[in-house]
Short mmCIF file of C-alpha atoms and ligand atoms in Angstrom, two decimals:
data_model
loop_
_atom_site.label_atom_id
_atom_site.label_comp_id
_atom_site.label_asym_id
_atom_site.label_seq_id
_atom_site.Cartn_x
_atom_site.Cartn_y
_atom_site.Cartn_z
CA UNK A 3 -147.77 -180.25 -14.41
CA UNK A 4 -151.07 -181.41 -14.55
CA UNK A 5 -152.43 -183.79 -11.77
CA UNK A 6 -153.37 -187.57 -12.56
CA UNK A 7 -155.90 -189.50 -10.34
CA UNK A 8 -156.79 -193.09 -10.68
CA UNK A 9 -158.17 -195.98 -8.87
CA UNK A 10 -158.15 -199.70 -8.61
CA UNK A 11 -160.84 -201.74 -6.59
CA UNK A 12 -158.74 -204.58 -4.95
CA UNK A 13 -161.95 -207.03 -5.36
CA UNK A 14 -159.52 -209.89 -6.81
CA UNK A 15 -156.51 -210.34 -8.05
CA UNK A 16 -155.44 -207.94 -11.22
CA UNK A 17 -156.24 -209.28 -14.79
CA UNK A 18 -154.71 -208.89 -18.54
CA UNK A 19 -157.87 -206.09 -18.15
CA UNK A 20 -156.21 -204.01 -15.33
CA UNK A 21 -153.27 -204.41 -16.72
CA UNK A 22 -153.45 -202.89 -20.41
CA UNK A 23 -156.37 -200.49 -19.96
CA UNK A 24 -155.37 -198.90 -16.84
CA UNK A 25 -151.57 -200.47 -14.97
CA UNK A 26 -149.76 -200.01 -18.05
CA UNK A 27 -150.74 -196.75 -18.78
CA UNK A 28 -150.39 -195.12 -15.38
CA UNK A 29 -146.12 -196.31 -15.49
CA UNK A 30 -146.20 -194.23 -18.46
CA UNK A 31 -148.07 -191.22 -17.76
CA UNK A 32 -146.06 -191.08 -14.17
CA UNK A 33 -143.10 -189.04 -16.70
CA UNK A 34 -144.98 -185.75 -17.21
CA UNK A 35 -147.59 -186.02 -14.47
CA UNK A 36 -148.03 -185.61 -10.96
CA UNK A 37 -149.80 -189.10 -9.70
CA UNK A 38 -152.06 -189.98 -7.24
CA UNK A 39 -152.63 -194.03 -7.61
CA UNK A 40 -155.50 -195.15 -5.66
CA UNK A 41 -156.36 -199.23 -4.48
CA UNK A 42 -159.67 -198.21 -3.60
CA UNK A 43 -161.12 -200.62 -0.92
CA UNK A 44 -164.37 -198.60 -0.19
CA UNK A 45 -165.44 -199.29 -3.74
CA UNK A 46 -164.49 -202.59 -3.38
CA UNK A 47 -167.33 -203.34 -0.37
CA UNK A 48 -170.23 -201.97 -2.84
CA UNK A 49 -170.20 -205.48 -3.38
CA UNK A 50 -169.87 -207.82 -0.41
CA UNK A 51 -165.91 -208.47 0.27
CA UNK A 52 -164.89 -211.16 3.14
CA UNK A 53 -163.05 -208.84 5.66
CA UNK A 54 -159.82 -210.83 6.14
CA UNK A 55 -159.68 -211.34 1.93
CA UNK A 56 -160.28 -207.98 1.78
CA UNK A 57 -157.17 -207.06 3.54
CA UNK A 58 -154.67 -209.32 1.95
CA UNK A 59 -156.23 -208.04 -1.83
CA UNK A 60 -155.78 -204.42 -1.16
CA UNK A 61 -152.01 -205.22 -0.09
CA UNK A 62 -151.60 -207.98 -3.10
CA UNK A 63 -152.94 -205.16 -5.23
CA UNK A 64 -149.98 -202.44 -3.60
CA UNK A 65 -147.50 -204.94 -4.29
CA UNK A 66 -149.12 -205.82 -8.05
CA UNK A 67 -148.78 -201.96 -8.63
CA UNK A 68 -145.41 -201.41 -7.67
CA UNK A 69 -144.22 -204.68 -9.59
CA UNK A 70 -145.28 -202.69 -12.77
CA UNK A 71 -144.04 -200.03 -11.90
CA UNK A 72 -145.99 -197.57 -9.91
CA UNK A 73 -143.31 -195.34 -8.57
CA UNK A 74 -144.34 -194.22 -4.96
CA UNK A 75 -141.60 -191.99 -4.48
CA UNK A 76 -142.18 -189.43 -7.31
CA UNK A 77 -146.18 -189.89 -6.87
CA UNK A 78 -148.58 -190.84 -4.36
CA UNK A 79 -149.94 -194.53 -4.10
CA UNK A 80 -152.29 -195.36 -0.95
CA UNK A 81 -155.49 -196.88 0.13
CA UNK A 82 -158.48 -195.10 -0.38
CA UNK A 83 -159.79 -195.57 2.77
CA UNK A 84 -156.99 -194.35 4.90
CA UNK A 85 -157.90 -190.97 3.55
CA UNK A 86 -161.29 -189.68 5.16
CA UNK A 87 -161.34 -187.09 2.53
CA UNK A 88 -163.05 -189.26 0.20
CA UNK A 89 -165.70 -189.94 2.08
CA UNK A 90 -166.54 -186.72 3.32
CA UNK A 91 -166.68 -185.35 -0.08
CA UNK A 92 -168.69 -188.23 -1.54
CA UNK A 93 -171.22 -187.09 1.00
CA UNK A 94 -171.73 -183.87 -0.33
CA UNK A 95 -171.70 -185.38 -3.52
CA UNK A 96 -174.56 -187.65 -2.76
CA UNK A 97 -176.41 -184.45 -2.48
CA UNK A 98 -175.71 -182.71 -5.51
CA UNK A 99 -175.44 -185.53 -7.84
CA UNK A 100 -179.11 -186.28 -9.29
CA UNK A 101 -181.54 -189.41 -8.89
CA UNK A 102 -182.26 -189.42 -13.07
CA UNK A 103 -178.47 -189.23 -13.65
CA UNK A 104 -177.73 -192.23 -11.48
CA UNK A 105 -180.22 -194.41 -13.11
CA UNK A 106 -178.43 -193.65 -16.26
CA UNK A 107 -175.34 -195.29 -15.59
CA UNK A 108 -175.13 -198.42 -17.38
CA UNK A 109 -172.07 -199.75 -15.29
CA UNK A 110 -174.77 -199.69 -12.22
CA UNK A 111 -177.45 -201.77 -14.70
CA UNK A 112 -174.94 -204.38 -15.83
CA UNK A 113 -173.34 -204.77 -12.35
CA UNK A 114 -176.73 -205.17 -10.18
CA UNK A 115 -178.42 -207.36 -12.86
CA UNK A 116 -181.92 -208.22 -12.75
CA UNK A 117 -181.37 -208.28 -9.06
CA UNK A 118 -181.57 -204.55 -8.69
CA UNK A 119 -183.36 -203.99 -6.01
CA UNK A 120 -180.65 -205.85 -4.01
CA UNK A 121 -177.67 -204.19 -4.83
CA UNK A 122 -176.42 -201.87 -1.94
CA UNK A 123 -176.96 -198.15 -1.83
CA UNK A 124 -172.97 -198.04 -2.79
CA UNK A 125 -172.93 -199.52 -5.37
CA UNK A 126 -175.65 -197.14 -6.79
CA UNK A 127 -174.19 -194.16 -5.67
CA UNK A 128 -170.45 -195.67 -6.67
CA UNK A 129 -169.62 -192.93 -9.05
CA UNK A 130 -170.28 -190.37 -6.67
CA UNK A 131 -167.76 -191.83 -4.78
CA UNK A 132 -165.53 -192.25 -7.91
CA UNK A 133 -166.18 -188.31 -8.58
CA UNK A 134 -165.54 -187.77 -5.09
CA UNK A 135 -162.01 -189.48 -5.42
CA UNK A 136 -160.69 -187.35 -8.45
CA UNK A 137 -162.04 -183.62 -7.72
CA UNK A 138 -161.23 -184.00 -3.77
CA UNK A 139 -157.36 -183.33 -5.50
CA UNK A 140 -158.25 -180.99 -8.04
CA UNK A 141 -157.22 -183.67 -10.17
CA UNK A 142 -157.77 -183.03 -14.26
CA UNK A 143 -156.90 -186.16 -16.19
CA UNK A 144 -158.09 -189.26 -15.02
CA UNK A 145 -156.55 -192.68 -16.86
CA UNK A 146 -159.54 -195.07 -17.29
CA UNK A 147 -160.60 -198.44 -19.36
CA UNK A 148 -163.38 -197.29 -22.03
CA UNK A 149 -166.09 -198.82 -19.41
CA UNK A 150 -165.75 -195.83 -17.52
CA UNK A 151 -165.88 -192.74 -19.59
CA UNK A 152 -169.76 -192.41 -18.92
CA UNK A 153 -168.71 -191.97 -15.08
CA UNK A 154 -166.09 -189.66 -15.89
CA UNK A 155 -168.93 -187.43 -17.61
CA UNK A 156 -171.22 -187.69 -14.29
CA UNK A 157 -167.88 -186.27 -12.21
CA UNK A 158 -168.33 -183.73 -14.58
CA UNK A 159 -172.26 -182.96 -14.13
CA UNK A 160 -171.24 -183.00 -10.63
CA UNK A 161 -168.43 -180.69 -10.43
CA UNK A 162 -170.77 -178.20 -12.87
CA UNK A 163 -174.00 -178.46 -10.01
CA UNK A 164 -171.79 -177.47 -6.93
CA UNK A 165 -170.49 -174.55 -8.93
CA UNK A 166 -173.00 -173.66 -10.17
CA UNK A 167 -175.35 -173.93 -7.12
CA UNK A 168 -173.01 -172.18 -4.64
CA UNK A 169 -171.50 -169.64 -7.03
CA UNK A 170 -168.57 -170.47 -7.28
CA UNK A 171 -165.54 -171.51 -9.78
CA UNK A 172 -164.22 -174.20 -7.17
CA UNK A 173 -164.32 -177.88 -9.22
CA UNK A 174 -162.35 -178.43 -12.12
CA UNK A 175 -163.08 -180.26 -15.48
CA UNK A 176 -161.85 -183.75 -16.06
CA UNK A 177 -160.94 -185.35 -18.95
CA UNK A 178 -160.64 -189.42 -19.62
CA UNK A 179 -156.88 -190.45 -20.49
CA UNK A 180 -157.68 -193.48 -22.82
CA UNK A 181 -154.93 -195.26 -24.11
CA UNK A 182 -154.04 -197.93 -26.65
CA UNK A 183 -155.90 -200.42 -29.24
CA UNK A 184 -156.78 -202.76 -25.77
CA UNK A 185 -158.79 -200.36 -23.75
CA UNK A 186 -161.24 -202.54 -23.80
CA UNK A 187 -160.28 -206.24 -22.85
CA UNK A 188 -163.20 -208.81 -22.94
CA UNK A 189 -163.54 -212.24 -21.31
CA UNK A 190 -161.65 -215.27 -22.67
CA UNK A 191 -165.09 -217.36 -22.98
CA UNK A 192 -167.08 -215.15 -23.95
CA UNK A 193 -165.72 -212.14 -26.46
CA UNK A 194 -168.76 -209.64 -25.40
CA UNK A 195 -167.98 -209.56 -21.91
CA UNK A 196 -165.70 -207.50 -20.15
CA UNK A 197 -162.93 -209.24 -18.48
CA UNK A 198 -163.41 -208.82 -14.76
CA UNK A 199 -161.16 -210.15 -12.06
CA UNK A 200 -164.85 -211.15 -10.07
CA UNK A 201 -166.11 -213.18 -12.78
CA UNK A 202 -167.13 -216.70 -11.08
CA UNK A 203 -165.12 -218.39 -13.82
CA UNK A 204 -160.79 -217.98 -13.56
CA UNK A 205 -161.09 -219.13 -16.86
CA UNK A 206 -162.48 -216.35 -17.81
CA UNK A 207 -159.31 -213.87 -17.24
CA UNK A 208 -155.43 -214.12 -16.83
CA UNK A 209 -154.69 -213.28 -13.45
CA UNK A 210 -151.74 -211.44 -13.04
CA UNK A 211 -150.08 -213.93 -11.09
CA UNK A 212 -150.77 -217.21 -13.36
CA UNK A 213 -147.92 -218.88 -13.98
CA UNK A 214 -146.96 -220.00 -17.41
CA UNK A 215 -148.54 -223.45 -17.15
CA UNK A 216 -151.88 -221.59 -16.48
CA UNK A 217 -151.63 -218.75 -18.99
CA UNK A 218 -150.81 -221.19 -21.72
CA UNK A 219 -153.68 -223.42 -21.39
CA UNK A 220 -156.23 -220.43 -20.83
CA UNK A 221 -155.00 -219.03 -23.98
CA UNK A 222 -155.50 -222.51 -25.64
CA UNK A 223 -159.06 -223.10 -24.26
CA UNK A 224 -159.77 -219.54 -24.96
CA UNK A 225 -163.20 -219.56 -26.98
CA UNK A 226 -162.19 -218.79 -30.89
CA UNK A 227 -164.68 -219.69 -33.91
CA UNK A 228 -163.64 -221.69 -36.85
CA UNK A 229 -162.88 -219.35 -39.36
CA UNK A 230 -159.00 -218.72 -40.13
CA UNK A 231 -157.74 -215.41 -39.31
CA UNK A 232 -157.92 -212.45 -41.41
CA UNK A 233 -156.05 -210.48 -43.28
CA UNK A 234 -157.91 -207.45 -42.93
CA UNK A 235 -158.73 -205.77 -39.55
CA UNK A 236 -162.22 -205.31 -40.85
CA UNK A 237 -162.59 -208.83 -41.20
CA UNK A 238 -162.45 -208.55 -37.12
CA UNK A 239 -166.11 -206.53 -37.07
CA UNK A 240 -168.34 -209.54 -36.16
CA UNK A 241 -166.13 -211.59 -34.42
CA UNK A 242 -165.86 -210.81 -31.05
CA UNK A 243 -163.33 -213.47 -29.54
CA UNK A 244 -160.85 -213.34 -32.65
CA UNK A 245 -161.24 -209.34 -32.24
CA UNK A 246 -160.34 -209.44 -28.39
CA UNK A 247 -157.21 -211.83 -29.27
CA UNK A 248 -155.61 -209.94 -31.70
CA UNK A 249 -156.39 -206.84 -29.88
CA UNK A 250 -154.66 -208.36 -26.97
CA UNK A 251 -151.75 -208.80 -28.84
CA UNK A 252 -151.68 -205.71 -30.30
CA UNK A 253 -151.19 -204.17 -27.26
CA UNK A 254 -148.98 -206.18 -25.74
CA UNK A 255 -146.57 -205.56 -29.05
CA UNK A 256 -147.68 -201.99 -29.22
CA UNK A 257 -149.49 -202.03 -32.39
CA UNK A 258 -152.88 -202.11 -33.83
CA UNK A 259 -154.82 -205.03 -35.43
CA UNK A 260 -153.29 -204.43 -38.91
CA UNK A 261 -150.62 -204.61 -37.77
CA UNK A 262 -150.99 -208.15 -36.23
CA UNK A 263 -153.00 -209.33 -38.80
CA UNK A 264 -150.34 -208.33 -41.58
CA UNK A 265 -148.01 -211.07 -39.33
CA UNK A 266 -150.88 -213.92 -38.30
CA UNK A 267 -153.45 -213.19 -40.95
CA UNK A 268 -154.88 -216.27 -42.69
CA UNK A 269 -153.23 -218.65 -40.19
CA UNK A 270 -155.49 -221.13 -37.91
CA UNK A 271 -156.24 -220.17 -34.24
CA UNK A 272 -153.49 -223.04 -32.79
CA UNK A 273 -150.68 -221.43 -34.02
CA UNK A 274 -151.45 -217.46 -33.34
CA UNK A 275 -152.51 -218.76 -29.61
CA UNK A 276 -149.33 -220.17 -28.79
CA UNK A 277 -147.62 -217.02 -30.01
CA UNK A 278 -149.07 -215.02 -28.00
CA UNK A 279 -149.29 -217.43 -24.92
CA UNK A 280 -145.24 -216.97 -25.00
CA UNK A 281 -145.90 -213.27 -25.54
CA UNK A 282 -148.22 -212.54 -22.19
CA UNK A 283 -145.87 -215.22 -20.52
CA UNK A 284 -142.71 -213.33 -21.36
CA UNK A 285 -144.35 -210.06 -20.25
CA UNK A 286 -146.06 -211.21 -17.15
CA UNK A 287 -143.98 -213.27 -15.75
CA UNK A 288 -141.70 -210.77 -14.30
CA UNK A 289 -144.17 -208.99 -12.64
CA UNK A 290 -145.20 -212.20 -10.73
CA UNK A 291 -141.73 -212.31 -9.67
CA UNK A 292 -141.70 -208.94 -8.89
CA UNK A 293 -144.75 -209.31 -6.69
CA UNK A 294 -144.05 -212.15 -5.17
CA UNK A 295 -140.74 -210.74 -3.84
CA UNK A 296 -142.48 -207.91 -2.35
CA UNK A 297 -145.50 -209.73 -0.72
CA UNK A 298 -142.72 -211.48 1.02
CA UNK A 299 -142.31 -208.12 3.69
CA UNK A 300 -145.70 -206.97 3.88
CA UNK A 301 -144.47 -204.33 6.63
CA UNK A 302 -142.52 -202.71 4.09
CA UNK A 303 -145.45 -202.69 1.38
CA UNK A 304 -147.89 -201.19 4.32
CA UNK A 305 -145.44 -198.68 4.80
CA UNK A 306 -145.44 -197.46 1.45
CA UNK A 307 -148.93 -197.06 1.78
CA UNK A 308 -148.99 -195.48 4.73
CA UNK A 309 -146.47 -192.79 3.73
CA UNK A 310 -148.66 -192.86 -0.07
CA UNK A 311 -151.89 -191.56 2.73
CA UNK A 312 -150.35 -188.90 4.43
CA UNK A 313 -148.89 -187.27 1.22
CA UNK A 314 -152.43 -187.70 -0.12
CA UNK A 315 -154.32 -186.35 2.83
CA UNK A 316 -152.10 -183.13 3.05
CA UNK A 317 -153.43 -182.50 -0.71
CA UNK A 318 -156.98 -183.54 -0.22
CA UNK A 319 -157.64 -182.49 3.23
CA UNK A 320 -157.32 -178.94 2.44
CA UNK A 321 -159.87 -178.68 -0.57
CA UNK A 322 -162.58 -181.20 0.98
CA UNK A 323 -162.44 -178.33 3.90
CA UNK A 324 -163.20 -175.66 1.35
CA UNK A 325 -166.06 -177.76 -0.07
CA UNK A 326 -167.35 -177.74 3.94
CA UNK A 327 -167.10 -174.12 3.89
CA UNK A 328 -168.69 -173.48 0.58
CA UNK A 329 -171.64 -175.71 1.23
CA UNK A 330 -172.09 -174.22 4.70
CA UNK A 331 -171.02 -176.41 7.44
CA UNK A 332 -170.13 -174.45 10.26
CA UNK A 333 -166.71 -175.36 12.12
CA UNK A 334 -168.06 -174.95 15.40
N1 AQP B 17 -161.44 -205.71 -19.16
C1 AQP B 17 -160.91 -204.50 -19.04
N2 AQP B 17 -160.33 -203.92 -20.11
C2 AQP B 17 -159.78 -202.70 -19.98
N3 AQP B 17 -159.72 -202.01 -18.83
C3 AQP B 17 -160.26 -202.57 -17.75
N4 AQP B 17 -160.38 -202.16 -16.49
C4 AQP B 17 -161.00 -203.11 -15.78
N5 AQP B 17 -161.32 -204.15 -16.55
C5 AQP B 17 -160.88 -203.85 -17.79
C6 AQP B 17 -159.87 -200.90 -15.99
O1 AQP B 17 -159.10 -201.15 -14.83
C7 AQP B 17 -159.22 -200.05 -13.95
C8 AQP B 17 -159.50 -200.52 -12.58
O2 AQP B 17 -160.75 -201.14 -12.56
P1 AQP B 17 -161.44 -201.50 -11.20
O3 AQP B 17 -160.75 -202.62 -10.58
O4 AQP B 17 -161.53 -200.31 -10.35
O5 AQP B 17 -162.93 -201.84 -11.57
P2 AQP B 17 -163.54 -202.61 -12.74
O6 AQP B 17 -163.50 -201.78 -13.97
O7 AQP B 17 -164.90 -203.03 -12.27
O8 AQP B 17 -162.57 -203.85 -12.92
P3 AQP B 17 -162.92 -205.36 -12.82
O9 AQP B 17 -161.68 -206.12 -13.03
O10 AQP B 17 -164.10 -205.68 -13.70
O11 AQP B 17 -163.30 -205.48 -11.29
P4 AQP B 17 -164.58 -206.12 -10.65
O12 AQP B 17 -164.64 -207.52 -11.20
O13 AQP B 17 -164.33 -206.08 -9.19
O14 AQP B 17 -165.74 -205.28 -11.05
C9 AQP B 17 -160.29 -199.13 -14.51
O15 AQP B 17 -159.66 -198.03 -15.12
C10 AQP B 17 -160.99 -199.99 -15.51
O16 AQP B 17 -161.53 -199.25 -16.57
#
């Protein structure tokens, strides 16, 4: 069986985003894998996260994971930085990854802004980290939004360098696990943004645990242009905000924008958004439950974790010592 590893920053509360291009896709890839599902809080601080927030996210995101469905008896689900593993490995990492391949990274350029020379060091070096999380398993398939495919390649360079310098056959390939016509879900106000649970404006996103009341009127106020539908999905090409819609629908009815527009084709905006304001309320609302019922005995979601850490240490422990060895630490 080949091993899974993904992550989740708990920076906010889980959107419509998480959700369809990663959540969703990890339930269903937990019945011929072997998981390792990751809330990964030292990603998270590459951007400044109030300590005491910070805490309560990374167990509201436990509790959003296992209200989907993340199954952490069968598979592994902990906090990233419960494992040192990571850490150590990203070190190495650090040193083997190069300066030129770095400033490549457009994730890096979008996230720091024009402000670049005051983002933290993390946040640069973030998908060292991020390469340091999957190959400190062994890990070969890695479930991911489209965003971060060119990180995926890096883990790659990366894995290729330390072989390659020390000789050795030691770090695997990876490849990206992309799933489903929504990989790629964009803001609500504006359709060439991504949808991010740290955008400024909640309008912006549907937060996982928005009740019906909110989700119907972000759906309403959702920006749209005035154009009808169309029939055709190519009519979709330069329309970024219809495009996201009906892509978000699409995956939420598990088909593909023909096959939504052959149903809500030609009709006005009002009508398609209140169909599929019933549609995310009817599939998110029981995962608010869900999570609500959980958060009430955090002791019970921290132990999950906890257990989720050891498992994960007794796998990664092990290979992030070889990595020592191979690099030339000495265990003195
Ligand atoms: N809008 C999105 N559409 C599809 N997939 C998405 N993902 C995130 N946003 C979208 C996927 O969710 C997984 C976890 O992402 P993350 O929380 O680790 O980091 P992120 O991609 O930076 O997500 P956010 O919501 O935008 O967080 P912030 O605002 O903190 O930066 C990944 O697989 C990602 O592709």
């Amino acid at each position: 069986m080949q091993r899974i590893f993904s992550g989740i920053q708990p920076s906010g509360i889980p959107t419509l985003g998480n959700y369809l291009g990663a959540i969703r896709n990890w339930v269903k890839l937990q019945d011929d894998h072997e998981c390792l599902w990751c809330v990964v809080d030292l990603h998270a601080i590459t951007v400044f996260q109030d300590p005491k927030a910070l805490q309560q996210q990374s167990r509201e995101m436990a509790a959003v994971l296992l209200a989907c469905g993340v199954d952490p008896h069968n598979h592994i689900l902990f906090l990233q930085s419960n494992v040192r593993a990571h850490a150590q490995l990203a070190w190495i990492f650090n040193c083997v990854a190069r300066l030129g391949w770095l400033n490549r990274m457009t994730q890096f350029k979008d996230k720091a802004g024009k402000d670049r020379e005051n983002a933290s060091v993390g946040l640069y070096a973030y998908p060292n980290l991020m390469a340091a999380d999957i190959h400190a398993y062994h890990a070969t398939r890695v479930p991911v939004g489209d965003d971060q495919r060119q990180h995926l390649e890096l883990a790659n360079d990366i894995a290729q360098k330390f072989n390659h310098d020390y000789g050795v056959d030691f770090f695997k390939n990876i490849e990206p696990v992309i799933m489903g016509p929504a990989a790629r879900v964009m803001s609500l106000r504006d359709g060439t943004k991504k949808m991010s649970k740290s955008d400024p404006s909640d309008q912006s996103r549907i937060n996982l645990n928005d009740d019906a009341d909110t989700i119907a009127l972000k759906i309403r106020r959702a920006k749209t242009d005035p154009e009808p539908l169309p029939t055709e999905a190519e009519g979709l090409a330069q329309r970024p905000e219809a495009r996201n819609l009906v892509g978000i629908y699409a995956a939420l009815t598990d088909t593909d924008h023909a096959g939504v527009l052959a149903e809500h084709g030609g009709k006005n905006f009002g009508p398609f958004k209140s169909a599929l304001a019933d549609l995310l309320v009817e599939k998110l609302a029981p995962i608010a439950d869900e999570t609500r019922r959980l958060l009430a005995d955090p002791g019970a979601v921290d132990a999950v974790l906890r257990n989720g850490a050891e498992r994960a240490a007794a796998i990664a422990d092990p290979i992030v010592a070889e990595a020592e060895r191979l690099v030339g630490f000495l265990r003195a």
